[in-house]
One Martini backbone bead per residue (centre of mass of N, CA, C, O) as a GRO file, in nm:
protein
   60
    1UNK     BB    1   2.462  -3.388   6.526
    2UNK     BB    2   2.513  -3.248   6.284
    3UNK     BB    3   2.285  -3.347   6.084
    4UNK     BB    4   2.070  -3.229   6.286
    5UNK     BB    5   2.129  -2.961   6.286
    6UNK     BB    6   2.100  -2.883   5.985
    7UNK     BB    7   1.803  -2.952   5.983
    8UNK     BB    8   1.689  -2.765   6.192
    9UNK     BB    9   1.882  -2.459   6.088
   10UNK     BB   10   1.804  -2.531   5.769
   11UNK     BB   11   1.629  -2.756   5.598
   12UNK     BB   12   1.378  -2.645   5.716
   13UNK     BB   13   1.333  -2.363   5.727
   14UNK     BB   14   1.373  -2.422   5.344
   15UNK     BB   15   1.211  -2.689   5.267
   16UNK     BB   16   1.439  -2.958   5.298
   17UNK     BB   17   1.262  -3.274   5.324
   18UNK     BB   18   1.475  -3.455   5.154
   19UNK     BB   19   1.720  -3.372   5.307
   20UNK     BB   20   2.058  -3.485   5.416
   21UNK     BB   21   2.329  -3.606   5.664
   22UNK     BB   22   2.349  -3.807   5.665
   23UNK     BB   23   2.538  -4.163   5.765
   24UNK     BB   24   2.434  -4.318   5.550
   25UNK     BB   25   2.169  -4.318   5.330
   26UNK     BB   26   1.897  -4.386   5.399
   27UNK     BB   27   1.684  -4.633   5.312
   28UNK     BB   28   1.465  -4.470   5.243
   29UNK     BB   29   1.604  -4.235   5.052
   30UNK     BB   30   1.721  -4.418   4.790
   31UNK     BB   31   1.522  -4.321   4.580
   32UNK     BB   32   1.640  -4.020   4.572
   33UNK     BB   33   1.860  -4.083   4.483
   34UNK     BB   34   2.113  -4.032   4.236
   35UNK     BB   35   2.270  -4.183   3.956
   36UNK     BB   36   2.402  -4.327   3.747
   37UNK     BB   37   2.427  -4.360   3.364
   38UNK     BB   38   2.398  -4.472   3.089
   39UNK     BB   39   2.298  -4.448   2.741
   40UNK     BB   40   2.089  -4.654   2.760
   41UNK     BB   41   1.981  -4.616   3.125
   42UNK     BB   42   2.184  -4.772   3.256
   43UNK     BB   43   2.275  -4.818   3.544
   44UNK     BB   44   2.603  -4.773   3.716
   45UNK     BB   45   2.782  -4.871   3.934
   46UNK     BB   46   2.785  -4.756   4.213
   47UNK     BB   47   2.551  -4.595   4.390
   48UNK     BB   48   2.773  -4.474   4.572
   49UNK     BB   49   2.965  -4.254   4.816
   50UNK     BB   50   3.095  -4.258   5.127
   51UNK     BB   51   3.119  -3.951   5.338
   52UNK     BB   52   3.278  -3.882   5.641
   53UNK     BB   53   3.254  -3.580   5.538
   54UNK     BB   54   2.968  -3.384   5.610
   55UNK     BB   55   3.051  -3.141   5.442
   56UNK     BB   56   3.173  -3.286   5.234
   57UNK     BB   57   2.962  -3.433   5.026
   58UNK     BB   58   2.690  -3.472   5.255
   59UNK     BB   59   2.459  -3.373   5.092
   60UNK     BB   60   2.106  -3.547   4.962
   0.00000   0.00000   0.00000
């Protein structure tokens, strides 16, 4: 409910349609979503991180 609710009211009305409180991240999403990288370019760690907490950093 909390997603829709804020897709609806929030990220839609201000074209933020790539933005989503998801949890955890959709795989269609995943390529969208950036993650850490050392100084060479790779990837690094854990692609992210999944918090239950949806309004404190849960929007992707």
């Amino acid at each position: 409910p909390y997603a829709e609710l804020l897709q609806e009211m929030v990220l839609g009305p201000i074209g933020m349609s790539s933005s989503t409180f998801a949890q955890p991240l959709p795989v269609d999403r995943d390529s969208n979503a950036a993650r850490a990288h050392g100084i060479s370019g790779a990837a690094m760690g854990p692609k992210w991180h999944v918090y239950p907490e949806l309004a404190a950093a849960g929007l992707w």
